[in-house]
Coordinates of C-alpha atoms (C1' of nucleotides) in Angstrom, one line a residue:
Chain E
X1 CA -40.1 -47.3 -22.1
X2 CA -42.2 -45.4 -24.7
X3 CA -42.6 -48.7 -26.7
X4 CA -46.2 -48.5 -25.8
X5 CA -48.5 -47.7 -28.8
X6 CA -52.1 -46.9 -28.3
X7 CA -54.8 -48.3 -30.4
X8 CA -55.5 -44.9 -31.7
X9 CA -51.9 -44.4 -32.8
X10 CA -52.0 -47.8 -34.5
X11 CA -55.2 -47.0 -36.3
X12 CA -53.8 -43.7 -37.3
X13 CA -50.6 -45.2 -38.7
X14 CA -52.4 -47.8 -40.7
X15 CA -55.1 -45.5 -41.9
X16 CA -52.5 -42.9 -43.1
X17 CA -50.9 -45.7 -45.0
X18 CA -54.1 -46.7 -46.7
X19 CA -55.0 -43.1 -47.6
X20 CA -51.5 -42.4 -48.9
X21 CA -51.6 -45.7 -50.8
X22 CA -54.6 -44.5 -52.7
X23 CA -57.2 -47.0 -51.1
X24 CA -59.5 -44.1 -50.5
X25 CA -60.1 -41.6 -53.4
X26 CA -60.2 -38.0 -52.6
X27 CA -63.4 -37.0 -51.0
X28 CA -64.3 -40.4 -49.7
X29 CA -66.3 -40.5 -46.5
X30 CA -64.7 -42.4 -43.5
X31 CA -67.4 -43.7 -41.3
X32 CA -66.2 -44.3 -37.8
X33 CA -68.4 -47.1 -37.1
X34 CA -67.1 -49.0 -40.3
X35 CA -63.5 -48.3 -39.4
X36 CA -64.1 -49.4 -35.8
X37 CA -65.3 -52.7 -37.0
X38 CA -62.5 -52.9 -39.4
X39 CA -59.9 -52.6 -36.7
X40 CA -61.9 -54.3 -34.0
X41 CA -61.8 -51.4 -31.7
X42 CA -64.4 -48.9 -30.5
X43 CA -65.1 -45.7 -32.1
X44 CA -63.1 -43.8 -29.7
X45 CA -59.6 -44.6 -30.9
X46 CA -60.8 -44.4 -34.5
X47 CA -62.1 -40.9 -33.8
X48 CA -58.8 -39.9 -32.3
X49 CA -56.9 -41.3 -35.2
X50 CA -59.1 -39.4 -37.6
X51 CA -58.3 -36.2 -35.6
X52 CA -54.7 -36.8 -35.9
X53 CA -55.0 -37.3 -39.7
X54 CA -57.0 -34.2 -39.8
X55 CA -54.1 -32.2 -38.2
X56 CA -51.9 -33.7 -40.8
X57 CA -54.2 -32.5 -43.5
X58 CA -55.2 -36.0 -44.9
X59 CA -58.9 -35.8 -43.8
X60 CA -61.4 -33.1 -43.0
X61 CA -64.2 -33.1 -40.4
X62 CA -67.6 -31.9 -41.5
X63 CA -69.5 -31.5 -38.2
X64 CA -72.0 -34.2 -37.7
X65 CA -71.3 -35.6 -41.1
X66 CA -68.1 -37.3 -40.5
X67 CA -64.5 -37.3 -41.8
X68 CA -63.7 -37.2 -45.7
X69 CA -60.3 -37.5 -47.2
X70 CA -59.1 -34.3 -48.5
X71 CA -58.7 -33.6 -52.2
X72 CA -55.9 -31.1 -53.2
X73 CA -56.3 -28.9 -56.1
X74 CA -53.6 -28.6 -58.7
X75 CA -52.9 -25.2 -57.4
X76 CA -52.5 -26.5 -53.9
X77 CA -50.1 -29.2 -55.0
X78 CA -48.0 -26.6 -56.7
X79 CA -48.0 -24.5 -53.7
X80 CA -47.0 -27.2 -51.5
X81 CA -44.1 -28.2 -53.8
X82 CA -43.0 -24.6 -54.0
X83 CA -42.9 -24.5 -50.2
X84 CA -40.8 -27.8 -50.3
X85 CA -38.4 -26.2 -52.6
X86 CA -38.2 -23.2 -50.3
X87 CA -37.8 -25.2 -47.1
X88 CA -35.7 -28.0 -48.4
X89 CA -33.1 -25.8 -50.2
X90 CA -33.0 -23.9 -46.8
X91 CA -32.1 -26.8 -44.7
X92 CA -29.8 -28.4 -47.2
X93 CA -27.9 -25.2 -47.3
X94 CA -27.4 -25.3 -43.6
X95 CA -26.7 -29.1 -43.6
X96 CA -24.1 -29.4 -46.2
X97 CA -21.3 -27.6 -44.2
X98 CA -22.0 -30.0 -41.3
X99 CA -22.1 -33.2 -43.4
X100 CA -19.6 -35.8 -41.9
X101 CA -18.4 -38.8 -43.6
X102 CA -20.7 -41.0 -41.5
X103 CA -23.7 -38.7 -42.8
X104 CA -22.6 -39.3 -46.4
X105 CA -22.3 -43.0 -45.8
X106 CA -25.6 -43.2 -44.4
X107 CA -27.2 -41.4 -47.3
X108 CA -25.3 -43.7 -49.7
X109 CA -26.5 -46.7 -47.8
X110 CA -30.1 -45.7 -48.3
X111 CA -29.5 -45.5 -52.1
X112 CA -27.9 -49.0 -52.0
X113 CA -30.8 -50.4 -50.0
X114 CA -33.2 -49.0 -52.6
X115 CA -31.3 -50.5 -55.4
X116 CA -31.2 -53.9 -53.8
X117 CA -35.1 -53.6 -53.1
X118 CA -35.5 -52.5 -56.9
X119 CA -33.4 -55.5 -58.2
X120 CA -35.3 -58.0 -56.2
X121 CA -38.4 -56.6 -57.8
X122 CA -40.1 -55.7 -54.6
X123 CA -43.1 -53.5 -54.3
X124 CA -42.9 -49.8 -55.4
X125 CA -45.2 -48.8 -52.6
X126 CA -42.6 -47.9 -50.2
X127 CA -40.3 -46.1 -52.7
X128 CA -41.8 -42.9 -51.3
X129 CA -40.3 -43.9 -47.8
X130 CA -37.0 -44.5 -49.3
X131 CA -37.2 -41.2 -51.0
X132 CA -37.9 -39.3 -48.0
X133 CA -35.4 -41.3 -45.9
X134 CA -32.7 -40.2 -48.3
X135 CA -33.8 -36.6 -48.4
X136 CA -34.0 -36.6 -44.6
X137 CA -30.5 -38.1 -44.4
X138 CA -29.1 -35.1 -46.2
X139 CA -31.1 -32.7 -44.3
X140 CA -30.7 -33.9 -40.7
X141 CA -27.2 -32.5 -40.1
X142 CA -28.7 -29.1 -40.6
X143 CA -29.6 -29.3 -36.9
X144 CA -32.8 -27.7 -37.5
X145 CA -35.5 -30.0 -36.0
X146 CA -38.5 -27.6 -36.2
X147 CA -37.8 -27.1 -39.9
X148 CA -37.4 -30.7 -40.5
X149 CA -40.8 -31.4 -38.8
X150 CA -42.5 -29.0 -41.2
X151 CA -40.8 -30.6 -44.2
X152 CA -42.2 -33.9 -42.9
X153 CA -45.7 -32.4 -42.8
X154 CA -45.5 -31.2 -46.3
X155 CA -44.4 -34.6 -47.5
X156 CA -47.2 -36.3 -45.7
X157 CA -49.8 -33.8 -46.9
X158 CA -48.8 -34.3 -50.6
X159 CA -47.7 -38.0 -50.1
X160 CA -50.9 -39.4 -51.9
X161 CA -50.1 -37.4 -54.9
X162 CA -46.5 -38.2 -55.0
X163 CA -47.4 -42.0 -55.1
X164 CA -50.0 -41.4 -57.8
X165 CA -47.4 -39.9 -60.0
X166 CA -45.2 -43.0 -59.5
X167 CA -47.9 -45.3 -60.5
X168 CA -48.6 -43.5 -63.7
X169 CA -45.1 -42.6 -64.8
X170 CA -41.6 -43.8 -64.8
X171 CA -40.1 -40.9 -62.9
X172 CA -38.3 -43.2 -60.4
X173 CA -35.2 -43.9 -62.5
X174 CA -34.7 -40.2 -63.2
X175 CA -35.2 -39.3 -59.4
X176 CA -32.6 -42.2 -58.7
X177 CA -30.0 -40.5 -60.9
X178 CA -30.6 -37.2 -59.4
X179 CA -30.2 -38.6 -55.9
X180 CA -26.8 -39.7 -56.8
X181 CA -25.9 -36.4 -58.3
X182 CA -27.2 -34.7 -55.2
X183 CA -25.1 -36.9 -53.0
X184 CA -22.1 -36.3 -55.1
X185 CA -22.4 -32.5 -55.1
X186 CA -23.1 -32.5 -51.4
X187 CA -20.0 -34.5 -50.9
X188 CA -18.0 -31.8 -52.8
X189 CA -19.6 -29.2 -50.6
X190 CA -20.9 -27.3 -53.5
X191 CA -23.8 -25.7 -51.8
X192 CA -25.2 -23.7 -54.6
X193 CA -25.1 -26.3 -57.3
X194 CA -26.6 -29.0 -54.9
X195 CA -29.5 -26.6 -53.9
X196 CA -30.0 -25.7 -57.6
X197 CA -30.2 -29.5 -58.4
X198 CA -32.6 -30.0 -55.4
X199 CA -34.8 -27.3 -56.8
X200 CA -35.3 -28.8 -60.1
X201 CA -35.7 -32.3 -58.6
X202 CA -38.6 -31.2 -56.7
X203 CA -40.1 -29.0 -59.3
X204 CA -39.8 -31.7 -61.8
X205 CA -41.8 -33.9 -59.7
X206 CA -44.5 -31.3 -59.0
X207 CA -44.9 -30.8 -62.8
X208 CA -45.1 -34.5 -63.3
X209 CA -47.8 -34.7 -60.7
X210 CA -49.7 -31.6 -62.0
X211 CA -49.7 -33.2 -65.4
X212 CA -51.1 -36.6 -64.1
X213 CA -53.7 -34.7 -62.1
X214 CA -54.9 -32.5 -64.9
X215 CA -55.2 -35.4 -67.2
X216 CA -57.3 -37.3 -64.6
X217 CA -59.4 -34.3 -64.3
X218 CA -60.1 -34.0 -67.9
X219 CA -61.0 -37.4 -68.2
X220 CA -63.4 -37.3 -65.3
Chain P
X1 CA -74.1 -24.0 -41.6
X2 CA -70.8 -24.8 -39.9
X3 CA -71.8 -22.5 -37.0
X4 CA -71.7 -25.6 -34.8
X5 CA -68.8 -26.0 -32.4
X6 CA -68.2 -29.2 -30.7
X7 CA -67.4 -29.2 -27.0
X8 CA -63.8 -30.5 -27.9
X9 CA -63.3 -27.6 -30.2
X10 CA -64.5 -25.2 -27.4
X11 CA -62.3 -26.7 -24.9
X12 CA -59.3 -26.7 -27.3
X13 CA -59.8 -23.1 -28.2
X14 CA -60.1 -22.0 -24.5
X15 CA -57.3 -24.2 -23.4
X16 CA -55.1 -22.8 -26.2
X17 CA -55.8 -19.3 -25.0
X18 CA -55.1 -20.2 -21.3
X19 CA -51.7 -21.9 -22.3
X20 CA -50.7 -19.0 -24.7
X21 CA -51.8 -16.6 -21.9
X22 CA -49.2 -18.2 -19.6
X23 CA -51.5 -19.7 -17.0
X24 CA -49.6 -23.1 -17.4
X25 CA -46.0 -22.8 -17.2
X26 CA -43.8 -24.8 -19.4
X27 CA -43.9 -28.5 -18.5
X28 CA -47.0 -28.4 -16.4
X29 CA -49.2 -31.6 -16.4
X30 CA -52.7 -31.2 -17.7
X31 CA -54.9 -33.8 -16.1
X32 CA -57.8 -34.8 -18.1
X33 CA -59.9 -35.2 -15.0
X34 CA -59.3 -31.9 -13.6
X35 CA -59.9 -30.2 -17.1
X36 CA -63.1 -32.1 -17.4
X37 CA -64.6 -31.0 -14.2
X38 CA -63.2 -27.4 -15.0
X39 CA -65.3 -27.3 -18.3
X40 CA -68.1 -29.5 -17.0
X41 CA -67.7 -32.0 -19.7
X42 CA -66.5 -35.6 -19.9
X43 CA -63.0 -36.6 -20.5
X44 CA -63.6 -37.5 -24.0
X45 CA -63.8 -33.9 -25.5
X46 CA -60.9 -32.9 -23.2
X47 CA -58.9 -35.6 -24.6
X48 CA -59.6 -34.6 -28.2
X49 CA -58.8 -31.0 -27.3
X50 CA -55.4 -32.1 -26.0
X51 CA -54.8 -34.1 -29.1
X52 CA -55.5 -31.1 -31.2
X53 CA -53.1 -29.0 -29.0
X54 CA -50.7 -31.7 -29.4
X55 CA -50.7 -31.4 -33.1
X56 CA -50.2 -27.6 -32.8
X57 CA -47.1 -28.3 -30.6
X58 CA -48.5 -26.8 -27.4
X59 CA -48.7 -29.9 -25.5
X60 CA -47.0 -33.3 -25.5
X61 CA -48.4 -36.7 -24.6
X62 CA -46.5 -39.1 -22.4
X63 CA -48.2 -42.4 -22.8
X64 CA -50.2 -43.2 -19.6
X65 CA -48.8 -40.3 -17.9
X66 CA -50.8 -37.6 -19.5
X67 CA -50.4 -34.3 -21.5
X68 CA -47.7 -31.7 -20.4
X69 CA -47.3 -28.3 -21.9
X70 CA -44.4 -28.0 -24.1
X71 CA -41.4 -26.1 -23.3
X72 CA -39.3 -24.6 -26.0
X73 CA -35.5 -24.2 -26.0
X74 CA -34.0 -20.9 -26.9
X75 CA -32.5 -22.6 -29.9
X76 CA -36.1 -23.8 -30.9
X77 CA -37.5 -20.3 -30.6
X78 CA -34.7 -18.9 -32.7
X79 CA -35.3 -21.6 -35.3
X80 CA -39.0 -20.9 -35.5
X81 CA -38.5 -17.2 -35.9
X82 CA -36.0 -17.8 -38.7
X83 CA -38.7 -19.8 -40.3
X84 CA -41.1 -17.1 -39.9
X85 CA -38.7 -14.7 -41.6
X86 CA -38.3 -17.2 -44.5
X87 CA -42.0 -17.9 -44.9
X88 CA -43.4 -14.5 -44.2
X89 CA -41.1 -12.5 -46.6
X90 CA -41.9 -15.3 -49.1
X91 CA -45.7 -14.7 -49.0
X92 CA -45.2 -11.0 -48.5
X93 CA -43.2 -10.9 -51.7
X94 CA -46.0 -12.6 -53.5
X95 CA -48.7 -10.6 -51.9
X96 CA -47.5 -7.0 -52.5
X97 CA -48.1 -7.0 -56.3
X98 CA -51.7 -8.2 -55.7
X99 CA -52.5 -5.7 -52.9
X100 CA -55.7 -3.8 -53.8
X101 CA -56.9 -0.5 -52.3
X102 CA -59.5 -2.5 -50.3
X103 CA -56.7 -4.7 -48.8
X104 CA -54.6 -1.7 -47.8
X105 CA -57.7 -0.1 -46.2
X106 CA -58.4 -3.3 -44.3
X107 CA -54.9 -3.5 -42.9
X108 CA -55.0 0.2 -42.0
X109 CA -58.3 -0.3 -40.2
X110 CA -56.8 -3.1 -38.0
X111 CA -54.1 -0.7 -36.9
X112 CA -56.7 2.0 -36.1
X113 CA -58.7 -0.6 -34.2
X114 CA -55.6 -1.4 -32.2
X115 CA -54.9 2.2 -31.4
X116 CA -58.4 2.7 -30.3
X117 CA -58.2 -0.4 -27.8
X118 CA -54.9 0.9 -26.6
X119 CA -56.2 4.4 -25.8
X120 CA -59.1 2.8 -24.1
X121 CA -56.5 1.0 -21.8
X122 CA -58.0 -2.4 -22.6
X123 CA -56.0 -5.5 -21.9
X124 CA -52.8 -6.3 -23.7
X125 CA -53.6 -9.8 -23.8
X126 CA -55.1 -9.8 -27.3
X127 CA -52.3 -7.6 -28.8
X128 CA -51.0 -10.8 -30.1
X129 CA -54.2 -11.4 -32.0
X130 CA -54.1 -7.9 -33.5
X131 CA -50.5 -8.4 -34.5
X132 CA -51.3 -11.5 -36.3
X133 CA -54.5 -10.0 -37.9
X134 CA -52.4 -7.3 -39.3
X135 CA -49.6 -9.5 -40.7
X136 CA -52.3 -11.8 -42.1
X137 CA -54.0 -8.9 -43.9
X138 CA -50.8 -8.0 -45.6
X139 CA -50.2 -11.7 -46.6
X140 CA -53.7 -12.9 -47.6
X141 CA -53.6 -11.3 -51.0
X142 CA -50.6 -13.7 -51.9
X143 CA -53.2 -16.3 -52.7
X144 CA -51.1 -18.9 -51.1
X145 CA -53.5 -20.6 -48.4
X146 CA -51.3 -23.5 -47.6
X147 CA -48.4 -21.2 -46.9
X148 CA -50.5 -19.0 -44.8
X149 CA -51.7 -22.1 -42.8
X150 CA -48.1 -22.9 -42.1
X151 CA -47.3 -19.5 -40.9
X152 CA -50.3 -19.7 -38.6
X153 CA -48.9 -22.8 -37.1
X154 CA -45.6 -21.2 -36.4
X155 CA -47.3 -18.3 -34.7
X156 CA -49.3 -20.5 -32.5
X157 CA -46.4 -22.7 -31.6
X158 CA -44.4 -19.7 -30.5
X159 CA -47.3 -17.7 -29.2
X160 CA -46.7 -18.2 -25.6
X161 CA -43.2 -16.7 -25.9
X162 CA -44.3 -13.8 -28.0
X163 CA -46.7 -12.8 -25.2
X164 CA -44.0 -13.4 -22.5
X165 CA -42.0 -10.9 -24.2
X166 CA -44.7 -8.3 -24.3
X167 CA -45.2 -8.6 -20.5
X168 CA -41.5 -8.0 -19.7
X169 CA -40.7 -5.4 -22.3
X170 CA -42.4 -2.4 -24.0
X171 CA -41.7 -3.7 -27.5
X172 CA -45.2 -2.9 -28.6
X173 CA -44.6 0.8 -29.4
X174 CA -41.8 -0.2 -31.6
X175 CA -43.7 -2.9 -33.4
X176 CA -46.5 -0.5 -34.0
X177 CA -44.1 2.0 -35.5
X178 CA -42.9 -0.8 -37.8
X179 CA -46.3 -1.9 -38.8
X180 CA -47.1 1.6 -40.0
X181 CA -43.9 1.6 -42.0
X182 CA -44.5 -1.8 -43.4
X183 CA -47.9 -0.6 -44.6
X184 CA -46.5 2.4 -46.3
X185 CA -43.8 0.5 -47.9
X186 CA -46.2 -2.1 -49.1
X187 CA -48.6 0.7 -50.4
X188 CA -45.7 2.0 -52.5
X189 CA -45.1 -1.4 -53.9
X190 CA -41.5 -1.5 -52.8
X191 CA -41.1 -5.2 -52.5
X192 CA -37.5 -5.5 -51.4
X193 CA -37.6 -2.7 -48.7
X194 CA -40.8 -4.0 -47.3
X195 CA -39.5 -7.5 -46.9
X196 CA -36.3 -6.3 -45.5
X197 CA -38.2 -4.3 -42.9
X198 CA -40.3 -7.4 -42.1
X199 CA -37.2 -9.3 -41.6
X200 CA -35.7 -7.1 -39.1
X201 CA -39.2 -6.8 -37.5
X202 CA -39.3 -10.4 -36.9
X203 CA -35.7 -10.9 -36.0
X204 CA -35.8 -8.1 -33.3
X205 CA -38.7 -9.9 -31.7
X206 CA -36.9 -13.1 -31.7
X207 CA -33.8 -11.4 -30.0
X208 CA -36.0 -9.8 -27.4
X209 CA -37.7 -13.1 -26.6
X210 CA -34.3 -14.9 -26.5
X211 CA -33.1 -12.3 -24.0
X212 CA -36.0 -12.6 -21.8
X213 CA -35.8 -16.5 -21.9
X214 CA -32.1 -16.5 -21.2
X215 CA -32.6 -14.1 -18.2
X216 CA -35.3 -16.3 -16.8
X217 CA -33.1 -19.3 -17.3
X218 CA -30.3 -17.8 -15.4
X219 CA -32.5 -16.8 -12.5
X220 CA -34.0 -20.3 -12.3
Chain W
dG1 C1' -93.0 -27.3 -62.3
dC2 C1' -90.4 -25.4 -58.3
dC3 C1' -89.5 -24.4 -53.6
dA4 C1' -90.3 -24.6 -48.8
dT5 C1' -90.9 -27.8 -44.9
dA6 C1' -91.6 -31.5 -41.6
dG7 C1' -90.6 -36.2 -40.3
dG8 C1' -87.6 -40.6 -40.4
dG9 C1' -83.1 -42.5 -40.6
dA10 C1' -78.3 -42.4 -40.3
dT11 C1' -74.3 -40.8 -38.2
dT12 C1' -71.7 -38.4 -35.2
dG13 C1' -70.5 -36.3 -30.5
dC14 C1' -70.6 -37.2 -25.7
dA15 C1' -71.3 -39.2 -20.9
dT16 C1' -70.5 -43.0 -18.0
dA17 C1' -68.1 -47.0 -16.6
dC18 C1' -64.3 -50.2 -16.8
dA19 C1' -59.7 -51.9 -18.0
dA20 C1' -54.9 -51.2 -18.6
dT21 C1' -50.6 -49.0 -17.4
dA22 C1' -47.1 -46.2 -15.2
dT23 C1' -45.5 -44.1 -10.9
dC24 C1' -44.6 -44.1 -6.0
dC25 C1' -43.4 -45.7 -1.7
dA26 C1' -42.4 -49.2 1.8
dG27 C1' -39.8 -52.9 2.8
dA28 C1' -36.3 -56.3 2.0
dT29 C1' -31.6 -57.4 0.4
dT30 C1' -26.8 -56.8 -0.6
Chain H
dA1 C1' -26.4 -46.6 2.4
dA2 C1' -28.0 -47.7 -2.0
dT3 C1' -30.5 -50.7 -4.9
dC4 C1' -34.1 -53.7 -6.1
dT5 C1' -38.9 -55.6 -5.7
dG6 C1' -43.8 -55.6 -5.3
dG7 C1' -48.2 -54.1 -4.5
dA8 C1' -51.3 -49.9 -3.7
dT9 C1' -52.7 -45.8 -6.2
dA10 C1' -53.5 -42.5 -9.6
dT11 C1' -54.2 -41.6 -14.1
dT12 C1' -54.7 -42.7 -18.6
dG13 C1' -56.9 -45.4 -22.7
dT14 C1' -60.9 -47.8 -24.4
dA15 C1' -65.8 -49.9 -24.6
dT16 C1' -70.6 -49.3 -24.5
dG17 C1' -74.7 -46.8 -24.7
dC18 C1' -77.4 -42.7 -25.3
dA19 C1' -78.6 -38.1 -26.9
dA20 C1' -78.0 -34.5 -30.4
dT21 C1' -77.5 -33.1 -35.1
dC22 C1' -77.7 -33.3 -39.9
dC23 C1' -79.1 -35.3 -44.4
dC24 C1' -82.7 -37.0 -47.3
dT25 C1' -87.1 -37.6 -49.0
dA26 C1' -91.9 -37.1 -49.3
dT27 C1' -95.6 -34.0 -49.1
dG28 C1' -97.9 -29.8 -49.6
dG29 C1' -98.3 -24.8 -51.3
dC30 C1' -97.6 -21.4 -54.9

DNA sequence: GCCATAGGGATTGCATACAATATCCAGATT
DNA sequence: AATCTGGATATTGTATGCAATCCCTATGGC
């Protein structure tokens, strides 16, 4: 059961990936007709997919003018990352006391998977997914599903900019080191220091993105 | 401009109100055909409205079985209200230093409006809206639109239960008193005490709702 | 030269109609 | 008696086509 996926969901998933991957620059118009031909479906599932993406904050509808990819201001990016700090330290604080050996192993295995992928020189595109998977592995034992869902929303909404930064900078190695430190501190059960590291981990990423964005704004 | 409202939006707004108002109990099936006849539109806008409500967490789609109103567990309610405390004290903390005389007047006028409505014995249904409007008035000067949007989501998602409590108890008067205290403390610029009051204000509501829910679960 | 304004064209928003899927219940089987 | 099977039925999911709305440009007035 539940293995059925509507065309609308398929289009939404693919389109989300394309937007996050930077195929559409901020403010691009997404015409229903063109997308429908692209995916060889009618405009109905395309429209529903766009509605879904709208609710995720990736596109905006302008009545009778269509959907446009959203463009976040530097201020909005900073705000979203400040929210991430707030919510993610919150769940982490609740998760650490519940971390089992299995949880820690799972998180560690994600890091190993990533290393393997890196060594084999595979694409950088889905680092973002690995990154989120690792964070999620640390947060899941919090037993706070609603909060995790909101954190997921925040990540989706800012996802395009996270990937942008990764293209322009070499922040991944630094993030990887920090991930290992996070895991080690969590293993020791040192709540305060883990959360503090997480805070700088997220804030550094935000500053990196802000710098990239401001540079690209100046050049435009 | 932007004064145009699609049928889908109209249906979504009305249906949201009906769900929050308790017309549909948790877990009710919402058949597209019936709703379409109800609103004298085709199933397309109904479907889009249901998708919107799904993204707001008010309904759930079961593939080929239709949409059902969601039912929140007591744990989920508690979690949502804990999140509200976290996010709302956060924005309030940022808003208080920015509060202008006009902002305070605006908040005060909302309280007066509510009093007038109460005295004239009008319906209690939209107290929830007044409540949110007052809170929003205090938070808006924070200049944190993304955070405010998330707070709005949390309120929508738990809205049905907030109204449930108001029917069964007489919490409104207490809340009103606290609103005036909040306004006064904010006027004085006492950030810590205002946030502390806000915290208990929200937590008390959560406990009231949890009590009502648990009672109704036992009787069921 | 600048602003208001009407008509053409492009695109969305929606209604109708059809296809696809899950559920339900009767009947057979063990 | 309980479980499994299969077809009828109800309901969703999608395609097609049309109507409504907005943008754009050209034209006229000041």
